[in-house]
Amino acid sequence: MAFPCIQRWCAAARRGRLGHVTEPWVLHVDLDQFIAAVEVLRRPELAGKAVIVGGRGDPTERAVVSTASYEARAYGVGSGMPLRIAARKVPDAIILPVDQDAYLAASEQVMAVLRSQPGATVQVLGWDEAFIGVQATDPEAYARQLQQAVLEETRLHCSVGIGDTLVRAKVATTFGKPAGVFRLTEDNWLDVMGSRLTIELWGVGTKVSRRLATLGIKTVAQLAASNPDDLVPEFGPKMGPWYAQLGRGDGSRTVDDTPWVARGHSRETTFQHDLTEPGQIDDAVRELAAHVLEDVAGEGRPVIGLTLKVRYVPFITKTYARKIPETSDPAEVLARTLDLMAKIEPDRPIRLLGLRAEMTMPADSREGHTPTRSGW
DNA sequence: TCTGGGGTCCTAGGACCC
DNA sequence: TCTGGGGTCCTAGGACCC
């Protein structure tokens, strides 16, 4: 299958660029403080102030921070932090409610700009980030031009990571923030990342970094040098070798722009006051299930699996799952969800903090695909 | 300090079959 | 009476990401 390479070689030769053949690069684009930036755009008077976006914008409620502006981050506020705590840390912060529609609209604008870049293959990862695959002789120049285009058309700043794999591009972006560009390849990966802790890797959190440490692996360099087989007893046949690969920054180099199709949908709520009465719980499950059904029905796809996740009072999560015969009948799905709910600790008093209802859809009703995590 | 809401994927262990 | 070994499917739970 040398044909595409020869074609590229010929094309390069035609342009008189032989000896400077264009290389395939992965770019990772990440909008800077995206949600806060969108809020500042429509309220310019907020520029330069400590802005915190979370929940319904009421710091007395149970909710967490979605995004904080850099000014608020200077006080130690970060996403995921309880809103109540954040408000205490920055007493004069401006606290705003989450407005998903506004962020989605801004996101679509940004993605349109990315797709309009010459030769770009765009793989969207979330509201505020995407991979871009591109052939370029000077990826930094390409990145700068891309940042300029995004800024001109959306008034939003972004950072760009350049890499020879998806993982390296993704990690590179953190060194480009804010509004910068950084390149991470096989050549400088260990120089830049080697002495850092494994938790700084994309896909390694507190639990896994702690388990790695018990194996004597604390730094990225140590993980990179580890034998993949040695990690199998602790992490299993897939995750073990995957972590070793992650330590080296290796993995897929392919940006996949196949349209995203969800595997399932879910809704979650946290109650402002714990639920204790069976009637309340019944109502909550019905309401949640109805919302998920709307999302599923909106795609015109059937349901094959149900999951209820129940958060009890001292932060215990219980899962109840059922495979069901494929159906598109909302009444049947609701009835089966209520069956599942009957399993919620019927025998002892309960206090519910929150509920999550999930519905999964058959794989063969999907047309697109996306790389699996272990594929990265 | 006390924990959102939307996702994805992996693993262990049990049930069941041959 | 006691028990191999492989495979698949399902449930529960966990971890991580934005």
Coordinates of C-alpha atoms (C1' of nucleotides) in Angstrom, one line a residue:
Chain A
M1 CA 0.0 0.0 0.0
A2 CA 2.8 2.4 -0.9
F3 CA 0.6 4.2 -3.3
P4 CA -0.6 7.1 -1.1
C5 CA 3.0 7.8 -0.1
I6 CA 4.2 7.9 -3.7
Q7 CA 1.3 10.2 -4.5
R8 CA 2.3 12.5 -1.7
W9 CA 5.9 12.4 -2.8
C10 CA 4.9 13.3 -6.3
A11 CA 2.7 16.1 -5.0
A12 CA 5.6 17.4 -2.9
A13 CA 7.9 17.1 -5.9
R14 CA 5.5 19.1 -8.1
R15 CA 5.5 21.9 -5.5
G16 CA 9.3 21.9 -5.6
R17 CA 9.4 21.0 -2.0
L18 CA 11.3 17.8 -2.1
G19 CA 13.6 17.6 0.9
H20 CA 10.9 19.6 2.8
V21 CA 8.2 17.0 2.5
T22 CA 5.2 17.9 4.6
E23 CA 4.7 15.8 7.7
P24 CA 1.4 14.6 9.3
W25 CA 0.8 16.4 12.6
V26 CA -1.8 16.2 15.3
L27 CA -2.9 19.5 16.8
H28 CA -5.0 19.7 19.9
V29 CA -7.0 22.9 20.3
D30 CA -8.3 23.9 23.7
L31 CA -10.3 27.1 24.3
D32 CA -9.0 29.2 27.3
Q33 CA -11.4 29.3 30.2
F34 CA -14.1 28.7 27.7
I35 CA -17.3 29.0 29.7
A36 CA -16.1 32.1 31.6
A37 CA -14.9 33.6 28.3
V38 CA -18.3 33.1 26.7
E39 CA -20.0 34.8 29.7
V40 CA -17.5 37.8 29.5
L41 CA -18.3 38.2 25.7
R42 CA -21.9 39.0 26.4
R43 CA -21.2 41.0 29.5
P44 CA -18.0 42.9 28.7
E45 CA -18.1 44.6 32.1
L46 CA -17.0 41.3 33.6
A47 CA -13.7 41.4 31.9
G48 CA -10.8 41.2 34.3
K49 CA -13.0 40.2 37.2
A50 CA -13.3 37.0 39.2
V51 CA -16.1 35.1 37.4
I52 CA -17.4 31.7 38.6
V53 CA -19.9 29.7 36.7
G54 CA -21.8 26.9 38.4
G55 CA -25.2 25.3 39.1
R56 CA -27.9 27.9 39.1
G57 CA -25.6 30.6 40.2
D58 CA -26.7 30.3 43.9
P59 CA -23.8 29.5 46.2
T60 CA -26.1 28.4 49.0
E61 CA -27.3 25.5 46.9
R62 CA -25.6 22.1 46.4
A63 CA -23.7 22.6 43.2
V64 CA -20.1 22.7 41.9
V65 CA -18.0 25.1 39.8
S66 CA -18.1 24.5 36.1
T67 CA -15.4 27.1 35.2
A68 CA -13.6 29.9 36.9
S69 CA -11.9 32.8 35.2
Y70 CA -8.2 33.1 35.6
E71 CA -8.8 35.9 38.2
A72 CA -10.9 33.6 40.3
R73 CA -8.4 30.7 39.9
A74 CA -5.8 32.9 41.5
Y75 CA -7.7 32.5 44.7
G76 CA -7.6 28.7 44.4
V77 CA -10.9 28.1 42.8
G78 CA -11.1 25.3 40.3
S79 CA -13.7 23.3 38.4
G80 CA -15.3 20.6 40.4
M81 CA -15.1 22.5 43.7
P82 CA -18.3 22.9 45.7
L83 CA -19.8 26.3 44.8
R84 CA -20.3 27.1 48.5
I85 CA -16.5 26.8 49.1
A86 CA -15.6 28.8 46.0
A87 CA -17.9 31.6 47.1
R88 CA -16.2 31.6 50.5
K89 CA -12.7 31.8 48.9
V90 CA -13.6 34.7 46.7
P91 CA -16.3 36.8 48.5
D92 CA -16.6 39.4 45.8
A93 CA -16.7 36.9 42.9
I94 CA -19.5 37.2 40.3
I95 CA -21.3 33.9 40.3
L96 CA -23.3 33.0 37.3
P97 CA -25.7 30.1 36.4
V98 CA -24.7 27.5 33.8
D99 CA -26.2 28.3 30.4
Q100 CA -25.6 25.2 28.3
D101 CA -27.3 26.5 25.1
A102 CA -25.0 29.6 25.0
Y103 CA -21.9 27.4 25.3
L104 CA -23.1 24.9 22.7
A105 CA -23.7 27.8 20.3
A106 CA -20.3 29.2 20.9
S107 CA -18.7 25.8 20.5
E108 CA -20.4 25.2 17.2
Q109 CA -19.0 28.5 15.9
V110 CA -15.5 27.5 17.0
M111 CA -15.7 24.1 15.4
A112 CA -16.9 25.6 12.2
V113 CA -13.8 27.8 12.1
L114 CA -11.6 24.8 12.8
R115 CA -13.2 22.8 9.9
S116 CA -12.7 25.7 7.5
Q117 CA -8.9 25.5 8.0
P118 CA -7.0 24.2 5.0
G119 CA -6.6 20.5 5.0
A120 CA -7.9 20.1 8.5
T121 CA -9.5 16.8 9.8
V122 CA -11.4 17.8 12.9
Q123 CA -12.3 15.4 15.7
V124 CA -14.4 17.1 18.4
L125 CA -13.7 16.0 22.0
G126 CA -16.0 18.3 23.9
W127 CA -17.5 21.8 23.9
D128 CA -14.1 23.4 24.1
E129 CA -11.6 21.1 22.5
A130 CA -10.8 19.2 19.4
F131 CA -8.0 17.3 17.6
I132 CA -7.0 18.5 14.2
G133 CA -5.1 16.3 11.8
V134 CA -3.1 18.1 9.1
Q135 CA -0.1 17.9 6.8
A136 CA 2.2 20.8 7.4
T137 CA 5.8 21.8 7.0
D138 CA 5.5 24.3 9.8
P139 CA 2.9 23.2 12.3
E140 CA 3.6 26.2 14.6
A141 CA 2.8 28.6 11.8
Y142 CA -0.4 26.6 11.1
A143 CA -1.3 26.8 14.7
R144 CA -0.8 30.5 15.0
Q145 CA -2.9 31.1 11.9
L146 CA -5.6 28.9 13.4
Q147 CA -5.6 30.8 16.7
Q148 CA -5.9 34.1 14.8
A149 CA -8.9 32.8 12.8
V150 CA -10.7 31.6 15.9
L151 CA -10.0 34.9 17.6
E152 CA -11.2 37.0 14.7
E153 CA -14.4 35.0 14.1
T154 CA -15.4 34.2 17.7
R155 CA -13.4 36.6 19.9
L156 CA -12.2 33.6 21.9
H157 CA -8.6 32.7 22.7
C158 CA -7.3 29.1 22.4
S159 CA -4.2 27.2 23.1
V160 CA -2.7 24.7 20.7
G161 CA -0.7 21.5 21.4
I162 CA 1.3 20.0 18.5
G163 CA 2.2 16.4 18.6
D164 CA 3.2 13.3 16.7
T165 CA 0.5 11.3 18.6
L166 CA -2.9 12.2 20.0
V167 CA -1.6 11.8 23.5
R168 CA 1.4 14.1 23.0
A169 CA -0.7 16.8 21.3
K170 CA -3.2 16.7 24.1
V171 CA -0.6 16.9 26.9
A172 CA 1.3 19.6 24.9
T173 CA -1.6 22.0 25.1
T174 CA -1.2 22.4 28.9
F175 CA 2.2 23.9 28.3
G176 CA 0.8 26.3 25.7
K177 CA -1.8 27.9 28.0
P178 CA -2.9 30.5 27.8
A179 CA -3.1 31.4 24.1
G180 CA 0.1 29.8 23.2
V181 CA 1.5 26.9 21.2
F182 CA 3.7 24.0 22.3
R183 CA 5.2 21.0 20.5
L184 CA 5.7 17.6 22.1
T185 CA 7.1 14.7 20.1
E186 CA 9.0 11.5 20.7
D187 CA 12.2 13.7 20.7
N188 CA 11.3 15.9 23.7
W189 CA 8.6 13.9 25.5
L190 CA 10.9 12.5 28.2
D191 CA 12.8 15.8 28.6
V192 CA 9.6 17.7 29.3
M193 CA 7.5 15.0 31.0
G194 CA 9.9 12.5 32.4
S195 CA 10.4 14.0 35.8
R196 CA 6.7 14.8 36.3
L197 CA 4.2 12.7 38.3
T198 CA 2.1 10.2 36.5
I199 CA -1.1 12.0 37.5
E200 CA -0.2 14.7 35.0
L201 CA -0.9 12.2 32.2
W202 CA -4.2 12.3 30.4
G203 CA -6.1 9.3 31.7
V204 CA -4.3 8.9 35.0
G205 CA -6.2 10.2 38.0
T206 CA -5.7 10.0 41.8
K207 CA -6.6 6.4 42.1
V208 CA -4.4 5.0 39.4
S209 CA -1.4 7.3 40.2
R210 CA -1.6 6.0 43.8
R211 CA -1.7 2.3 42.6
L212 CA 1.2 3.0 40.3
A213 CA 3.1 4.5 43.2
T214 CA 2.7 1.2 45.2
L215 CA 4.5 -0.5 42.3
G216 CA 7.3 2.0 42.7
I217 CA 6.3 4.0 39.7
K218 CA 6.0 7.7 40.6
T219 CA 7.2 9.6 37.5
V220 CA 6.4 9.5 33.9
A221 CA 9.9 8.4 33.1
Q222 CA 9.5 5.4 35.4
L223 CA 6.2 4.5 33.8
A224 CA 7.8 4.8 30.3
A225 CA 10.5 2.4 31.4
S226 CA 8.2 -0.1 32.9
N227 CA 7.4 -3.5 31.3
P228 CA 3.8 -3.5 30.1
D229 CA 3.5 -7.1 31.3
D230 CA 4.4 -6.1 34.9
L231 CA 1.3 -3.9 35.0
V232 CA -1.1 -6.6 34.0
P233 CA -1.6 -8.2 37.4
E234 CA -2.5 -4.8 38.9
F235 CA -4.5 -3.2 36.1
G236 CA -5.7 -6.0 33.8
P237 CA -4.8 -7.1 30.3
K238 CA -5.9 -3.8 28.6
M239 CA -5.3 -1.0 31.1
G240 CA -1.9 -2.3 32.2
P241 CA -0.2 -2.1 28.8
W242 CA -2.1 1.0 28.0
Y243 CA -0.7 2.9 31.0
A244 CA 2.9 1.8 30.0
Q245 CA 2.2 3.2 26.5
L246 CA 0.8 6.4 28.0
G247 CA 4.0 6.9 29.9
R248 CA 5.9 6.9 26.6
G249 CA 3.4 9.3 25.0
D250 CA 2.8 6.7 22.3
G251 CA -0.5 5.7 20.7
S252 CA -2.7 6.5 17.8
R253 CA -1.6 9.2 15.3
T254 CA -4.9 9.2 13.5
V255 CA -7.5 12.0 13.8
D256 CA -11.0 10.5 13.1
D257 CA -13.7 12.9 12.0
T258 CA -16.4 10.3 11.8
P259 CA -19.6 11.9 13.2
W260 CA -20.1 11.2 16.9
V261 CA -23.0 8.9 17.8
A262 CA -23.7 8.4 21.5
R263 CA -23.7 4.9 23.0
G264 CA -26.3 5.9 25.5
H265 CA -27.9 8.8 27.4
S266 CA -28.3 9.6 31.0
R267 CA -29.6 12.2 33.4
E268 CA -28.5 12.9 36.9
T269 CA -29.9 15.1 39.7
T270 CA -28.7 16.0 43.1
F271 CA -31.5 16.8 45.5
Q272 CA -31.2 20.0 47.5
H273 CA -32.7 18.1 50.4
D274 CA -32.3 14.4 50.8
L275 CA -35.2 12.2 49.7
T276 CA -36.6 9.8 52.3
E277 CA -40.2 9.1 51.3
P278 CA -40.9 6.3 48.8
G279 CA -43.4 8.6 47.0
Q280 CA -40.7 11.3 46.5
I281 CA -38.3 8.7 45.1
D282 CA -40.9 7.3 42.8
D283 CA -41.6 10.7 41.4
A284 CA -37.9 11.5 41.0
V285 CA -37.3 8.3 39.0
R286 CA -40.2 8.9 36.7
E287 CA -39.1 12.5 36.0
L288 CA -35.5 11.5 35.3
A289 CA -36.5 8.5 33.1
A290 CA -38.8 10.8 31.1
H291 CA -35.9 13.2 30.4
V292 CA -33.6 10.4 29.3
L293 CA -36.4 9.0 27.1
E294 CA -36.7 12.3 25.3
D295 CA -33.0 12.3 24.5
V296 CA -33.2 8.7 23.2
A297 CA -36.4 9.2 21.3
G298 CA -34.9 12.4 19.7
E299 CA -32.4 10.1 18.0
G300 CA -35.1 7.6 17.0
R301 CA -33.1 4.7 18.4
P302 CA -34.3 1.8 20.6
V303 CA -33.2 1.0 24.2
I304 CA -31.5 -2.2 25.2
G305 CA -30.1 -1.4 28.7
L306 CA -31.1 0.4 31.8
T307 CA -29.0 1.6 34.7
L308 CA -30.0 3.4 37.9
K309 CA -27.3 4.8 40.0
V310 CA -28.4 5.8 43.5
R311 CA -26.3 8.0 45.8
Y312 CA -27.1 7.3 49.4
V313 CA -26.3 9.5 52.3
P314 CA -22.7 9.0 53.2
F315 CA -21.7 9.1 49.5
I316 CA -22.3 5.5 48.7
T317 CA -23.3 4.7 45.2
K318 CA -25.3 1.7 44.3
T319 CA -25.8 0.5 40.8
Y320 CA -28.8 -1.4 39.5
A321 CA -28.5 -2.5 35.9
R322 CA -30.7 -4.5 33.5
K323 CA -30.4 -5.7 30.0
I324 CA -33.9 -5.5 28.4
P325 CA -35.3 -6.7 25.1
E326 CA -34.8 -4.1 22.4
T327 CA -37.7 -1.6 22.5
S328 CA -38.7 1.8 21.3
D329 CA -41.9 2.0 23.4
P330 CA -41.5 4.7 26.0
A331 CA -44.2 3.1 28.2
E332 CA -42.3 -0.2 28.3
V333 CA -39.0 1.5 29.1
L334 CA -40.6 3.5 31.9
A335 CA -42.2 0.4 33.3
R336 CA -38.9 -1.5 33.3
T337 CA -37.2 1.4 34.9
L338 CA -39.7 1.4 37.7
D339 CA -39.2 -2.4 38.2
L340 CA -35.5 -1.7 38.6
M341 CA -36.3 1.0 41.1
A342 CA -38.1 -1.5 43.3
K343 CA -34.7 -2.9 44.1
I344 CA -33.6 0.3 45.9
E345 CA -33.1 -1.0 49.4
P346 CA -36.8 -1.7 50.1
D347 CA -36.2 -3.0 53.6
R348 CA -34.4 -0.2 55.5
P349 CA -34.7 3.5 55.8
I350 CA -32.9 5.4 53.1
R351 CA -31.8 8.9 52.4
L352 CA -31.1 9.7 48.8
L353 CA -28.7 12.4 47.8
G354 CA -28.9 11.9 44.1
L355 CA -30.1 9.7 41.3
R356 CA -28.8 8.9 37.8
A357 CA -30.7 7.1 35.1
E358 CA -29.0 5.7 32.0
M359 CA -30.3 4.1 28.9
T360 CA -28.0 2.4 26.4
M361 CA -28.7 1.9 22.7
P362 CA -27.6 -1.0 20.4
A363 CA -24.2 -0.6 18.8
D364 CA -25.6 -1.6 15.4
S365 CA -27.9 1.4 15.4
R366 CA -24.9 3.6 15.3
E367 CA -23.4 4.7 12.0
G368 CA -20.3 6.6 13.2
H369 CA -17.6 5.6 15.6
T370 CA -14.9 7.0 17.7
P371 CA -11.6 5.6 18.9
T372 CA -11.7 3.7 22.2
R373 CA -9.7 5.0 25.0
S374 CA -7.2 2.2 24.8
G375 CA -6.9 3.0 21.1
W376 CA -5.3 6.3 22.1
Chain B
dT1 C1' -14.5 21.5 52.1
dC2 C1' -18.0 18.1 50.8
dT3 C1' -19.0 16.9 46.3
dG4 C1' -22.8 18.7 39.0
dG5 C1' -24.1 16.5 35.0
dG6 C1' -23.0 14.4 30.8
dG7 C1' -20.3 10.9 28.9
dT8 C1' -16.8 6.6 27.8
dC9 C1' -14.6 2.3 28.9
dC10 C1' -12.7 -1.6 31.8
dT11 C1' -12.7 -5.4 35.2
dA12 C1' -14.3 -8.9 38.5
dG13 C1' -17.2 -12.4 39.4
dG14 C1' -21.3 -15.2 38.9
dA15 C1' -24.3 -17.9 36.0
dC16 C1' -24.7 -20.9 32.5
dC17 C1' -23.4 -23.9 28.6
dC18 C1' -20.6 -27.5 26.4
Chain C
dT1 C1' -19.6 -38.3 44.4
dC2 C1' -16.9 -34.8 42.9
dT3 C1' -15.2 -32.0 39.6
dG4 C1' -11.9 -29.7 34.3
dG5 C1' -11.6 -26.1 31.4
dG6 C1' -13.1 -23.0 28.0
dG7 C1' -16.4 -19.8 26.4
dT8 C1' -20.1 -16.2 26.6
dC9 C1' -23.3 -13.2 28.8
dC10 C1' -24.8 -10.3 32.4
dT11 C1' -24.5 -7.3 36.6
dA12 C1' -22.1 -4.3 39.8
dG13 C1' -18.8 -1.2 40.5
dG14 C1' -15.0 1.7 39.5
dA15 C1' -12.1 5.2 37.0
dC16 C1' -11.5 8.9 34.2
dC17 C1' -12.6 12.9 31.1
dC18 C1' -14.7 17.7 30.1

